[in-house]
CSV table of C-alpha atoms and ligand atoms in Angstrom, one decimal:
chain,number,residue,atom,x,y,z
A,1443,UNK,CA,-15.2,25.5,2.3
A,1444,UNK,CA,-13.3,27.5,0.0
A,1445,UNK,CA,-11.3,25.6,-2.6
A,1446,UNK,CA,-10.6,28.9,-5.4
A,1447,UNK,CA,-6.8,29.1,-5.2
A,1448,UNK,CA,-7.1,25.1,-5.5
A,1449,UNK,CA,-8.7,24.9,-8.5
A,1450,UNK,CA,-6.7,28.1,-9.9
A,1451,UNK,CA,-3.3,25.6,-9.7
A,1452,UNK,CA,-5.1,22.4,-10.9
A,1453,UNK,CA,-6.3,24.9,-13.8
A,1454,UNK,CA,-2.5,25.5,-14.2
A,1455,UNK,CA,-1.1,22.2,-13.5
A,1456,UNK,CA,-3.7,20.8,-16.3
A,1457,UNK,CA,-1.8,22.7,-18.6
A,1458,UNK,CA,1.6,21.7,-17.9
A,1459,UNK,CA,1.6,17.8,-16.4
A,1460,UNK,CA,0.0,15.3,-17.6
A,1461,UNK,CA,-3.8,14.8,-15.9
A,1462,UNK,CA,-2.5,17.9,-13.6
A,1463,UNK,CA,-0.8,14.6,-11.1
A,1464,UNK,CA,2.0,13.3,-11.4
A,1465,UNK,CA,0.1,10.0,-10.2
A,1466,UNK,CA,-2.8,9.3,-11.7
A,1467,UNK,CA,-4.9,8.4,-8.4
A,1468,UNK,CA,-4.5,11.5,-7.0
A,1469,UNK,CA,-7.0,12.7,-9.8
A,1470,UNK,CA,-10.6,13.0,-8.6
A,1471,UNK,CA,-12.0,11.1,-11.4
A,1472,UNK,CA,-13.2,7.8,-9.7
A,1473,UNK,CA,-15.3,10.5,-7.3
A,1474,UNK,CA,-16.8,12.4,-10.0
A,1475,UNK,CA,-14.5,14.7,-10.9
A,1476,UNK,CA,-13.5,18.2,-10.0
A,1477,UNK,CA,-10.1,19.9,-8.6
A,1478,UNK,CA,-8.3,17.9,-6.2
A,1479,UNK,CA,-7.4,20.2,-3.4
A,1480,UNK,CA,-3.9,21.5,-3.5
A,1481,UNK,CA,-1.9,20.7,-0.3
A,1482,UNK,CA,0.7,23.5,0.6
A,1483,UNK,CA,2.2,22.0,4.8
A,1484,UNK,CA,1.3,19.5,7.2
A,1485,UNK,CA,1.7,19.0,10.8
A,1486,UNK,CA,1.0,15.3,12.6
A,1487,UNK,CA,-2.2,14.1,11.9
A,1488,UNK,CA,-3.2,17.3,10.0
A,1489,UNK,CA,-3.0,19.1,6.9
A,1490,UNK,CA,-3.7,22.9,5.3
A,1491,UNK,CA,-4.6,23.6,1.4
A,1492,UNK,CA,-3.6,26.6,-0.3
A,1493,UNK,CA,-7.0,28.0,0.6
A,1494,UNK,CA,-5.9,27.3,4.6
A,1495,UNK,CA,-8.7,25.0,4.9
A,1496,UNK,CA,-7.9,22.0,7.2
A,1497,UNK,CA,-8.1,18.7,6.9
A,1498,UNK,CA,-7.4,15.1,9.4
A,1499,UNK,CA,-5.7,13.2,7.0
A,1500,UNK,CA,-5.8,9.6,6.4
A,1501,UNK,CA,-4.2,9.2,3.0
A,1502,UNK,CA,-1.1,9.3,4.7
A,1503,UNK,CA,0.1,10.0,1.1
A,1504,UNK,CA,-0.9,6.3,0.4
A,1505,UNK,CA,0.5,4.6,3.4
A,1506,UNK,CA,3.9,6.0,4.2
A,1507,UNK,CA,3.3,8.7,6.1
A,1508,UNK,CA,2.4,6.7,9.3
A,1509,UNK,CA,4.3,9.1,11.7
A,1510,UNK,CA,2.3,12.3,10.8
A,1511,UNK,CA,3.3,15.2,8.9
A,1512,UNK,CA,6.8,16.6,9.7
A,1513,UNK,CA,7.7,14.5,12.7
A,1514,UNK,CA,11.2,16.0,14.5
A,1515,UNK,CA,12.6,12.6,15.0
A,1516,UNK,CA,12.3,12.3,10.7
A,1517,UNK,CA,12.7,15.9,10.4
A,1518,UNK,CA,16.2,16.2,12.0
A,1519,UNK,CA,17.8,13.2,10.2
A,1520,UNK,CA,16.4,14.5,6.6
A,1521,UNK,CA,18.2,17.7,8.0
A,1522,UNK,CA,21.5,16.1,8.6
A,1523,UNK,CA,21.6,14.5,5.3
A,1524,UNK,CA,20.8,17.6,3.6
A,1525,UNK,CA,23.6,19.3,5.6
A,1526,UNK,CA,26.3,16.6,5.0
A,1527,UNK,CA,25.1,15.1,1.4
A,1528,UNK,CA,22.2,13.9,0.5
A,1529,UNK,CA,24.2,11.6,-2.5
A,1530,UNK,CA,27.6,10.0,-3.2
A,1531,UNK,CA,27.4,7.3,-5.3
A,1532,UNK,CA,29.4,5.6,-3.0
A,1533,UNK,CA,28.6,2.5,-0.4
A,1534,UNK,CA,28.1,4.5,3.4
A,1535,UNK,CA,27.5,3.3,7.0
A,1536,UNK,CA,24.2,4.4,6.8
A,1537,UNK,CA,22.9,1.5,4.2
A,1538,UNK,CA,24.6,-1.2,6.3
A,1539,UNK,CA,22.5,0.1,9.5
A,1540,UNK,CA,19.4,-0.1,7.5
A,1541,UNK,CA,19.8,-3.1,6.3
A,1542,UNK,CA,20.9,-5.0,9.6
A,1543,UNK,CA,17.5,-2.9,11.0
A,1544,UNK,CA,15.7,-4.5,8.4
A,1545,UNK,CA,16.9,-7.6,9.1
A,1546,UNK,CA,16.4,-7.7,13.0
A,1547,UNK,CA,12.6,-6.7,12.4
A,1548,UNK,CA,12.1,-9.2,9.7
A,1549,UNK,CA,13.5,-12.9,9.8
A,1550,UNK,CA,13.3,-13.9,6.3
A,1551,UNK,CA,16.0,-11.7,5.1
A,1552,UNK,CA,19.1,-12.3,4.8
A,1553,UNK,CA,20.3,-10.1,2.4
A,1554,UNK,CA,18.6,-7.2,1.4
A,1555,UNK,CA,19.0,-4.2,-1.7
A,1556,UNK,CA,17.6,-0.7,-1.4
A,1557,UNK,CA,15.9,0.6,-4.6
A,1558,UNK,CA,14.1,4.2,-4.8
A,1559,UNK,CA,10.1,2.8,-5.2
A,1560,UNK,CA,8.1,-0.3,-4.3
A,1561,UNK,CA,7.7,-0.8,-7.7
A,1562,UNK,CA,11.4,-1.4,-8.5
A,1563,UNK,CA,11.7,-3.6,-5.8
A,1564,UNK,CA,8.8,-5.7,-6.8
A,1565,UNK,CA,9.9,-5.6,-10.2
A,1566,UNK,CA,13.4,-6.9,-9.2
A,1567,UNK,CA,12.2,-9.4,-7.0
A,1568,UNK,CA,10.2,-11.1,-10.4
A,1569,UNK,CA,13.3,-10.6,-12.1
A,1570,UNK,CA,15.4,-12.6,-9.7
A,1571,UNK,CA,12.4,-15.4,-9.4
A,1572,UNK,CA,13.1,-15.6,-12.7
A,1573,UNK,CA,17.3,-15.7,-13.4
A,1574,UNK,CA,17.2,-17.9,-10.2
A,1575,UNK,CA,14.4,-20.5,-11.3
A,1576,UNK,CA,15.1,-20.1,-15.1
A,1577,UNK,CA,10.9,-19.9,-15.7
A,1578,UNK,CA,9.2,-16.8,-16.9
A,1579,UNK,CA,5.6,-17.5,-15.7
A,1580,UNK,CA,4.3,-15.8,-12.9
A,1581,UNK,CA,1.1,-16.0,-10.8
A,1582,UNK,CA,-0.3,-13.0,-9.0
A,1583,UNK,CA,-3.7,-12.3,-7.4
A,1584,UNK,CA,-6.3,-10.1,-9.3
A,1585,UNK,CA,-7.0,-6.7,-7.5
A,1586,UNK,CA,-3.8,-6.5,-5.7
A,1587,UNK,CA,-1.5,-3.8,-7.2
A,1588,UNK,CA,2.1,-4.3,-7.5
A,1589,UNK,CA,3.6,-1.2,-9.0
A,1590,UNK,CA,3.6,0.0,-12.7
A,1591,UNK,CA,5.9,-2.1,-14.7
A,1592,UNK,CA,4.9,-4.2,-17.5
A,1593,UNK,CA,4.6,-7.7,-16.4
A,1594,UNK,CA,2.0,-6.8,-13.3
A,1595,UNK,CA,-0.3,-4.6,-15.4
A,1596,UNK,CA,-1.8,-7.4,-16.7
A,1597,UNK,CA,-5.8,-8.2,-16.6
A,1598,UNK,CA,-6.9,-11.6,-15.7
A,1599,UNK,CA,-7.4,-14.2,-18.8
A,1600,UNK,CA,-11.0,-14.7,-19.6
A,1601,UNK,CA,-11.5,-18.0,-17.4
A,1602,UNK,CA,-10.0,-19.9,-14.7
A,1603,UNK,CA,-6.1,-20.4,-15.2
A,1604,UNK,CA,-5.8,-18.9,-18.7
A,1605,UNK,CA,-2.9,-16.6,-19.4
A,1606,UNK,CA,-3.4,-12.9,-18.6
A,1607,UNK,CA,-4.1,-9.6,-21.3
A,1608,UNK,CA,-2.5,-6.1,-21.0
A,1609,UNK,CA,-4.1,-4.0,-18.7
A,1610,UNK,CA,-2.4,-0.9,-19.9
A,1611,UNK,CA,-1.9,0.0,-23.4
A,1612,UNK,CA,1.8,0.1,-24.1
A,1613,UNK,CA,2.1,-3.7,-22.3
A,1614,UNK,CA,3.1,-6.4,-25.1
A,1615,UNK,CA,0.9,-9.3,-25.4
A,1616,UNK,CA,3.5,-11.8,-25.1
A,1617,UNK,CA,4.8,-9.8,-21.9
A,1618,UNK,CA,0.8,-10.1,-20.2
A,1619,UNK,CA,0.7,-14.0,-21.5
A,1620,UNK,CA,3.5,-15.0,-19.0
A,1621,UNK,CA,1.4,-13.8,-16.3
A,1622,UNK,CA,-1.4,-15.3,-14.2
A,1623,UNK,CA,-3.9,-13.8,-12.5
A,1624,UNK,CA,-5.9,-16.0,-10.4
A,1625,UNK,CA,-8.9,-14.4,-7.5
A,1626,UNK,CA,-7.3,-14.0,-3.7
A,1627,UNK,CA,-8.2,-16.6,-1.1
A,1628,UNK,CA,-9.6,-19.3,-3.8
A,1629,UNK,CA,-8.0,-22.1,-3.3
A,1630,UNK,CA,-9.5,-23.9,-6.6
A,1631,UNK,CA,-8.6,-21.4,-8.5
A,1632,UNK,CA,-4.7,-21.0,-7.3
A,1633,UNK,CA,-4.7,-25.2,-7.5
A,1634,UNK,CA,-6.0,-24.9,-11.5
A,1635,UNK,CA,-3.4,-22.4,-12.7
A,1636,UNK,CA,-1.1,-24.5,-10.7
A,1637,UNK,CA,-1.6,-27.6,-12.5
A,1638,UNK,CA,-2.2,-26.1,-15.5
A,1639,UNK,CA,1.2,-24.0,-15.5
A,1640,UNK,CA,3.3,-24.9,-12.5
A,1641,UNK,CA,6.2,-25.9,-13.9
A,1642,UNK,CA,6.9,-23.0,-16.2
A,1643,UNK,CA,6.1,-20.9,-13.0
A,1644,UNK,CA,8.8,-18.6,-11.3
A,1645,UNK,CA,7.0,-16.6,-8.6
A,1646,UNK,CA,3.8,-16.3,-7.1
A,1647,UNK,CA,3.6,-13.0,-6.8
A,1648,UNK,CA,1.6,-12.1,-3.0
A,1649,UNK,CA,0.2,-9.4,-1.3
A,1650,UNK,CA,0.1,-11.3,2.4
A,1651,UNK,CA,-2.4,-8.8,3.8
A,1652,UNK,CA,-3.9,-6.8,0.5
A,1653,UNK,CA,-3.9,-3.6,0.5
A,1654,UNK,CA,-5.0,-2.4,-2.7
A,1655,UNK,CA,-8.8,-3.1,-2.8
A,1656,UNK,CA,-9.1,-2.4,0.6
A,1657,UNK,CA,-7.6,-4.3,3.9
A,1658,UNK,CA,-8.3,-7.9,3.1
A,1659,UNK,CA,-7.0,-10.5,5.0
A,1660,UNK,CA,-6.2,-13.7,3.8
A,1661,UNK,CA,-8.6,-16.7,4.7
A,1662,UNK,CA,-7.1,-19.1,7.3
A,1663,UNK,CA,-5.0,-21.6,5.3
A,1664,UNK,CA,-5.1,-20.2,2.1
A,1665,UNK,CA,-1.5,-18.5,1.8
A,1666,UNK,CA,-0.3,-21.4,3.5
A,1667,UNK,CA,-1.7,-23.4,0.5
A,1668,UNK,CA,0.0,-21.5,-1.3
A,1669,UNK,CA,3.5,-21.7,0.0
A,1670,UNK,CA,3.2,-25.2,0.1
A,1671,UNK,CA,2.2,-25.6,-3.6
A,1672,UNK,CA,4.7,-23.0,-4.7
A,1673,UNK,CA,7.4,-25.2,-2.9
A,1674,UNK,CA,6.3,-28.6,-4.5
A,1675,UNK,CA,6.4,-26.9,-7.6
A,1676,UNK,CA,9.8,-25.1,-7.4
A,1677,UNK,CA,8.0,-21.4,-7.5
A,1678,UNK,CA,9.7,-18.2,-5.5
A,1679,UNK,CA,7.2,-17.4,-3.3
A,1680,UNK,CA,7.4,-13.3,-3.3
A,1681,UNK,CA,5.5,-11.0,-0.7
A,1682,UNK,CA,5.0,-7.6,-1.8
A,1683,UNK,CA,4.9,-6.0,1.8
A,1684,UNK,CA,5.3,-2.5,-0.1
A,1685,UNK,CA,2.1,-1.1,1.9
A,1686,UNK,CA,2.0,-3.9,4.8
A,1687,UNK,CA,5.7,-3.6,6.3
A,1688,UNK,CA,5.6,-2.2,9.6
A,1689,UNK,CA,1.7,-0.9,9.0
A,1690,UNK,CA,0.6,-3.6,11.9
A,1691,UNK,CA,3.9,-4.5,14.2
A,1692,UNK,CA,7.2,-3.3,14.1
A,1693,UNK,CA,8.2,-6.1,11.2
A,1694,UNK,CA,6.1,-7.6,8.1
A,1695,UNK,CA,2.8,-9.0,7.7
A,1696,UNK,CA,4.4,-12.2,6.9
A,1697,UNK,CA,5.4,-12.1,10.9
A,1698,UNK,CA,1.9,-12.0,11.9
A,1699,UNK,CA,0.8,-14.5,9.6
A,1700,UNK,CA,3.6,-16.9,10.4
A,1701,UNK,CA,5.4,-17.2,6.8
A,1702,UNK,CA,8.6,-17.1,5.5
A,1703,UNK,CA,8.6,-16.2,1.6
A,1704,UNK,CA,11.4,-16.5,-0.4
A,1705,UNK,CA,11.3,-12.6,-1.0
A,1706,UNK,CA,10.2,-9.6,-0.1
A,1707,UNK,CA,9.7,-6.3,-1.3
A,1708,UNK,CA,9.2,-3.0,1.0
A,1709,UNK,CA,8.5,0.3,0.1
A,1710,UNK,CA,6.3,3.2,1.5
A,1711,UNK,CA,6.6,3.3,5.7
A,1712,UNK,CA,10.4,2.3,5.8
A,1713,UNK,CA,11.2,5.3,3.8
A,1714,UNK,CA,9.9,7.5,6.4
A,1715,UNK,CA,7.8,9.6,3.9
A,1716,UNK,CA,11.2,9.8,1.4
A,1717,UNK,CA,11.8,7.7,-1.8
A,1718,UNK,CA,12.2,4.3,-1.3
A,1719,UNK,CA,12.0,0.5,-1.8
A,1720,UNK,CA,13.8,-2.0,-0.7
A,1721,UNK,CA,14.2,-6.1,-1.6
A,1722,UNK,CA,15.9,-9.0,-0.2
A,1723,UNK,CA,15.6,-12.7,1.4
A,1724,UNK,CA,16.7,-15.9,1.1
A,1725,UNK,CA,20.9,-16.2,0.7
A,1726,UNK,CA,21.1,-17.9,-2.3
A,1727,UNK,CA,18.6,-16.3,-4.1
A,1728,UNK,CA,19.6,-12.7,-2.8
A,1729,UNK,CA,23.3,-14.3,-4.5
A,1730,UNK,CA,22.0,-14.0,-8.1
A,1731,UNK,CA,22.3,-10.1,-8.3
A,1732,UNK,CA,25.1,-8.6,-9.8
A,1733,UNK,CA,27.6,-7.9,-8.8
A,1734,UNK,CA,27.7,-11.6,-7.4
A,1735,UNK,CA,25.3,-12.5,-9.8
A,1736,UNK,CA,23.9,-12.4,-13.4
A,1737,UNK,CA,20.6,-10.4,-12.8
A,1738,UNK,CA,21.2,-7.2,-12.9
A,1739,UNK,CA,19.6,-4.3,-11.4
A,1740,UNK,CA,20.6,-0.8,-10.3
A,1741,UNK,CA,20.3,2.8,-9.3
A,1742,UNK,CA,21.5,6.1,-9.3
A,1743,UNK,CA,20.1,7.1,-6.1
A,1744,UNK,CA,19.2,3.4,-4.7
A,1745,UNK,CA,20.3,3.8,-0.6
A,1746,UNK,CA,20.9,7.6,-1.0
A,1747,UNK,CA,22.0,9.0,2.4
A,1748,UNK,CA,18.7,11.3,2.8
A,1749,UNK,CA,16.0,8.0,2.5
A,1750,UNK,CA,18.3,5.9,4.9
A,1751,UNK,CA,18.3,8.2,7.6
A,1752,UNK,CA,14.9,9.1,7.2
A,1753,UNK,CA,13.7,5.4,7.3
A,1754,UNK,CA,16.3,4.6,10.2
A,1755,UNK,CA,14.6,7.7,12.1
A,1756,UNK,CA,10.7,6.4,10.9
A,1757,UNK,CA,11.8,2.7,12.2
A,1758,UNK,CA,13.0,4.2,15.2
A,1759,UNK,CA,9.6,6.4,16.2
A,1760,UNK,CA,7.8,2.8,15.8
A,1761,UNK,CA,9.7,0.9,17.8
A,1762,UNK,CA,8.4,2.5,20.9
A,1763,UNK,CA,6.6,0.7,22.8
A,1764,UNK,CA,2.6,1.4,22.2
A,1765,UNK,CA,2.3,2.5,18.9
A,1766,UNK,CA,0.7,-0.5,17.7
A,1767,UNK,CA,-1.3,-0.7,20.4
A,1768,UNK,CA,-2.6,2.8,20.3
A,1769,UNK,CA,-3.1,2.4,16.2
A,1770,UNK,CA,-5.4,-0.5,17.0
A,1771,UNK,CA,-7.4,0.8,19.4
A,1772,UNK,CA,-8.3,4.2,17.8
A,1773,UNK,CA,-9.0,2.0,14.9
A,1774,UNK,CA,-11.2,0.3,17.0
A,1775,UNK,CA,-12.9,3.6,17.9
A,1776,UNK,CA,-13.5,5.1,14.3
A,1777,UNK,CA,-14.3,1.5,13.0
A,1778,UNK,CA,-17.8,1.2,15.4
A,1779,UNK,CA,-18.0,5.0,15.4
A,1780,UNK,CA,-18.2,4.3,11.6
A,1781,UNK,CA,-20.5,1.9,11.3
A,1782,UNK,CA,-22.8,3.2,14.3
A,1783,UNK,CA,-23.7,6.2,12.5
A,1784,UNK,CA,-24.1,4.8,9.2
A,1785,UNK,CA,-26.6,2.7,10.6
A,1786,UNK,CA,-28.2,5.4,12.1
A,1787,UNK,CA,-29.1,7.0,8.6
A,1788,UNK,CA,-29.7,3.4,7.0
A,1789,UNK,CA,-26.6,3.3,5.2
A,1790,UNK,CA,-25.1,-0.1,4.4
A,1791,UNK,CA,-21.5,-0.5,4.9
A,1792,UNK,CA,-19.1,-3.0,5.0
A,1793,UNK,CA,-15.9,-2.4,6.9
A,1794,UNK,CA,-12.7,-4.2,7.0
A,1795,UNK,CA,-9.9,-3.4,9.8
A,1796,UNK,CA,-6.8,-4.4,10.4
A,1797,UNK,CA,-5.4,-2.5,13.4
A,1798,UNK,CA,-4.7,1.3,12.2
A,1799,UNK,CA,-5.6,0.3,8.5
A,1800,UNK,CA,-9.4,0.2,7.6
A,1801,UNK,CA,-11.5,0.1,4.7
A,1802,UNK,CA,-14.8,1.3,4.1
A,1803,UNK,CA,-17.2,-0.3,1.2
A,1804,UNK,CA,-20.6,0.9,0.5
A,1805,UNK,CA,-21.8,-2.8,0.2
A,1806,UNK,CA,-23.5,-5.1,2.6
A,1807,UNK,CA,-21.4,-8.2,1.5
A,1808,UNK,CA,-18.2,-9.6,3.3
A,1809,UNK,CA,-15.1,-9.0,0.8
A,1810,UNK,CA,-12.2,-11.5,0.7
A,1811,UNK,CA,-11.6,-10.8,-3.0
A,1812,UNK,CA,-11.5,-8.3,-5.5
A,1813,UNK,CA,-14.5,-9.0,-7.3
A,1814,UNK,CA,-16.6,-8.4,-3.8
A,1815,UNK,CA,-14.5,-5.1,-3.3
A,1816,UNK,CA,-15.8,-3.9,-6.8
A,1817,UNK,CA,-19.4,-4.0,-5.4
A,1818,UNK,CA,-18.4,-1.7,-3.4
A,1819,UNK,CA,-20.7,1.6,-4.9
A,1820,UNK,CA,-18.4,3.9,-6.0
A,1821,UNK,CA,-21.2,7.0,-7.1
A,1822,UNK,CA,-22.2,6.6,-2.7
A,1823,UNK,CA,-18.3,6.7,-2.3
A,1824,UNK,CA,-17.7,9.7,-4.4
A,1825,UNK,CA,-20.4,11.7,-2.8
A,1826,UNK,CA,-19.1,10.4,0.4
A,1827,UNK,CA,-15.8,11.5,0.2
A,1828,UNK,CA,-16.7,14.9,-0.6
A,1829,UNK,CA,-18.8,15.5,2.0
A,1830,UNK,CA,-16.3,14.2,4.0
A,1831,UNK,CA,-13.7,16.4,2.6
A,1832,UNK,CA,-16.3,20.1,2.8
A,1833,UNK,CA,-16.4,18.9,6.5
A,1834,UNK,CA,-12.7,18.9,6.9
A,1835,UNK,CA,-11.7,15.0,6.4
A,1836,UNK,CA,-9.4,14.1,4.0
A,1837,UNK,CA,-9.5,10.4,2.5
A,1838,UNK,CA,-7.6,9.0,-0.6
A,1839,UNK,CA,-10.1,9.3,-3.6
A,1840,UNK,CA,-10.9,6.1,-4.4
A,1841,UNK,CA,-13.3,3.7,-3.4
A,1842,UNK,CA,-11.9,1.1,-2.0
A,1843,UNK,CA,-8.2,2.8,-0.8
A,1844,UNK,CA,-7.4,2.1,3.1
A,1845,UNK,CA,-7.6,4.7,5.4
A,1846,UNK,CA,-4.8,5.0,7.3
A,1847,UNK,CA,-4.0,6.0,11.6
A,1848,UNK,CA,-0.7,7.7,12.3
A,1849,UNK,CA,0.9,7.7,15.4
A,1850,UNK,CA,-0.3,11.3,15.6
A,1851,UNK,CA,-4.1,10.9,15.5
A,1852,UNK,CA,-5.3,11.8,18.8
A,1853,UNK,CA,-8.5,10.6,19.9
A,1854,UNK,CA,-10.2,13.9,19.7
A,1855,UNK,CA,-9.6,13.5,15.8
A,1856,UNK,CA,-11.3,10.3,15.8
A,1857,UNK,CA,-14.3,11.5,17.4
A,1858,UNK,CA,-14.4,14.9,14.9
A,1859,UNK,CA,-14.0,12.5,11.8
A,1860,UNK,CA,-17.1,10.3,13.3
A,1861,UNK,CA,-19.2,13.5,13.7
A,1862,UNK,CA,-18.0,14.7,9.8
A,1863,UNK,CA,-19.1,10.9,8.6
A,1864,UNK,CA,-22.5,10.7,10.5
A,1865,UNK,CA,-23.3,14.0,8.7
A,1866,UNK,CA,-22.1,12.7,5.4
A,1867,UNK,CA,-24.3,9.4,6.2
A,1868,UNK,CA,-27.0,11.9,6.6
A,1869,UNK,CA,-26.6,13.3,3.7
A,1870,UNK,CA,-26.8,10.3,1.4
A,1871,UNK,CA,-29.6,9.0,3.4
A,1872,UNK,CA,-31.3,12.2,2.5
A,1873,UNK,CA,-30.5,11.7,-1.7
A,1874,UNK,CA,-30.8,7.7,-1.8
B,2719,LIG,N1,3.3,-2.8,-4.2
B,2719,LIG,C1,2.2,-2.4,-3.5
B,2719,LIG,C2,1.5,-3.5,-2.7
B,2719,LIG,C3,1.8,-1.1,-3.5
B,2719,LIG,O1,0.7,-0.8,-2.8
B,2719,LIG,C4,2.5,-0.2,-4.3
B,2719,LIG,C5,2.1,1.3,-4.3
B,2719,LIG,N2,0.8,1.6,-4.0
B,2719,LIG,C6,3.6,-0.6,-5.0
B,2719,LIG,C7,4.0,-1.9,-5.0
B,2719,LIG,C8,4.4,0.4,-5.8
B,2719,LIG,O2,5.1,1.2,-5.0
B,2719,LIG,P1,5.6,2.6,-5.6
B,2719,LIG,O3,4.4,3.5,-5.8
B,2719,LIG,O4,6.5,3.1,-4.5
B,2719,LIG,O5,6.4,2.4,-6.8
């Protein structure tokens, strides 16, 4: 494959922005370097580089695209707000549809707020937590990835239930020693910190369902746990459903896992590939933004006409009856296509599916936490994804990032990308 015009706008790019991204996974450095390839259109389940090489995607541009590339359902309502205004600064119908969507699909809400990213919303939702409970502490779970603001780029302490360190230069140590971070699905753990800290603690801090070392579900009883301790304890429980809203059923992981946090923050899918985030629950906590309330938070382009039509339009495609269905069961298919052939060639891997979301780790141990997902090898992964990516497959670079169906994967792409991986398993059975 032929990547020259690729690497002769990277070149360029490195030059002008930062890291040549404008987010710094999109770099190939956790695969060993090298030119990420330059994407110039898509079309469903595919996309074409400035070199017009092609790729099946599952990026899905980190989880939102889960319609496909350019779907004319999205494509003529992002036309319709560019055509009649795609901002006014002004309250429109279109908001109040989206939010009573929202609400139908997801029963915990009963207010919501539209930001522009998941990581507003998240970082909102803390600041509620924390106006409404008058605490500062928070406890989140280590691996799981809540946007880039200061209070969740914070490393775990150096032992059980100690107070967190800056995990990005430019965080203030007294901002990282109000947070927690304790493992996922350890119970101990989650009971230390809460003994140790609970009353000083505004919000746990959840991904239900991670998705950001992988798909990981939580252990039977172990959120529940949680809920319950968080209650006795006076803590917000908080789902960051940013990557997990409407990735599994048409409403949010907490619907499948049959809990009702306090709040929850969306992003990703319910933009329908547009900016977005969006926040909201319980009444009286919803009641402590301003204008009602004292916390304050804002936006310029927060509910903008183009991402509420778009997301109204993405909602709409998953509605339909099947989607899920069909998502599951050609997960299914690349899932044992998956680990057939790499046990064909000897190669150990681990996978972890959840419907049209699947992980692949090159480890032969179960992972339920972050510290199991690390084991995962990343030099196998890097040579993995770029023999998947010469052979026409395109996966996020990173290795333990989801890979993600769209309703537009047919199951003719399934059965290419399990060709293109039992080559690549080859191939690092060959150089072990
Ligand atoms: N929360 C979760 C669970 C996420 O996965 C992400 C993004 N990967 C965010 C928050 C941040 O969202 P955004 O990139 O839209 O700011």
């Amino acid at each position: 494959m032929n990547h020259t015009k690729s690497e002769e706008i990277y070149n360029e790019a490195l030059e002008h922005i930062v890291g040549g991204v404008n987010s710094p996974s999109r770099s190939y450095k956790a695969v060993g370097g090298g030119a990420p390839v330059v994407m110039e259109r898509g079309k469903g389940a595919y996309f074409y580089d400035v070199d017009g090489n092609r790729y099946i995607d599952y990026l899905a541009a980190y989880g939102p695209i889960i319609t496909g590339f350019g779907h004319p359902h999205i494509a003529q309502a992002i036309s319709h707000a560019a055509e009649t205004g795609v901002l006014f600064g002004t309250p429109t119908q279109h908001e109040v549809n989206f939010a009573k969507m929202l609400k139908e699909a997801i029963p915990s809400l009963d207010k919501v707020r539209f930001t522009n990213s998941g990581t507003e919303a998240v970082m909102t939702t803390v600041r509620v937590a924390r106006a409404y409970t008058g605490r500062t502490k928070i406890i989140k779970f280590a691996g799981c990835y809540h946007g880039h603001f200061d209070q969740v780029l914070v490393a775990a302490g150096s032992g059980p239930a100690t107070l967190g360190s800056p995990d990005s230069a430019g965080v203030p140590v007294a901002v990282a020693t109000e947070v927690i971070t304790v493992p996922f699905n350890n119970k101990e753990e989650f009971q230390l910190a809460m003994e140790k800290w609970g009353d000083e603690i505004a919000a746990i801090l959840i991904e239900p369902i991670v998705g950001n070392f992988g798909m990981v579900m939580p252990n039977p009883g172990f959120l529940e746990y949680v809920h319950d301790i968080a209650k006795e304890k006076g803590a917000i429980t908080i789902h960051d459903e940013v990557i997990t809203a409407f990735r599994f059923h048409y409403g949010a992981a907490q619907d499948l896992l049959g809990l009702k946090p306090d709040l929850t923050a969306m992003g990703k899918i319910i933009g329908g590939g547009l900016p977005i985030g969006a926040y909201g629950g319980k009444k009286e906590i919803m009641d402590t933004v301003a204008p009602l309330g004292p916390a304050y938070q804002a936006g310029t382009m927060a509910g903008n006409p183009a991402s509420m039509l778009a997301g109204i339009a993405c909602l709409e495609v998953l509605k339909q009856p099947g989607i899920y269905e069909e998502l599951d069961r050609l997960g299914g298919i690349l899932e044992n296509g998956l680990l057939e052939a790499a046990k064909k060639h000897g190669v150990t891997i681990t996978i972890n599916r959840i419907k049209g979301a699947l992980s692949v780790y090159f480890t032969n141990e179960k992972v339920e936490n972050y510290e199991q997902a690390e084991k995962s090898d990343g030099e196998m992964f890097g040579r993995f994804f770029k023999l998947m990516l010469e052979k026409g497959i395109n996966l996020a670079p990173s290795k333990y990032e989801a890979w993600f169906l769209t309703t537009e994967h047919k199951e003719e792409d399934i059965i290419e990308t399990i060709a293109a991986a039992e080559y690549a398993f080859s191939q690092l059975a060959l150089n072990k």
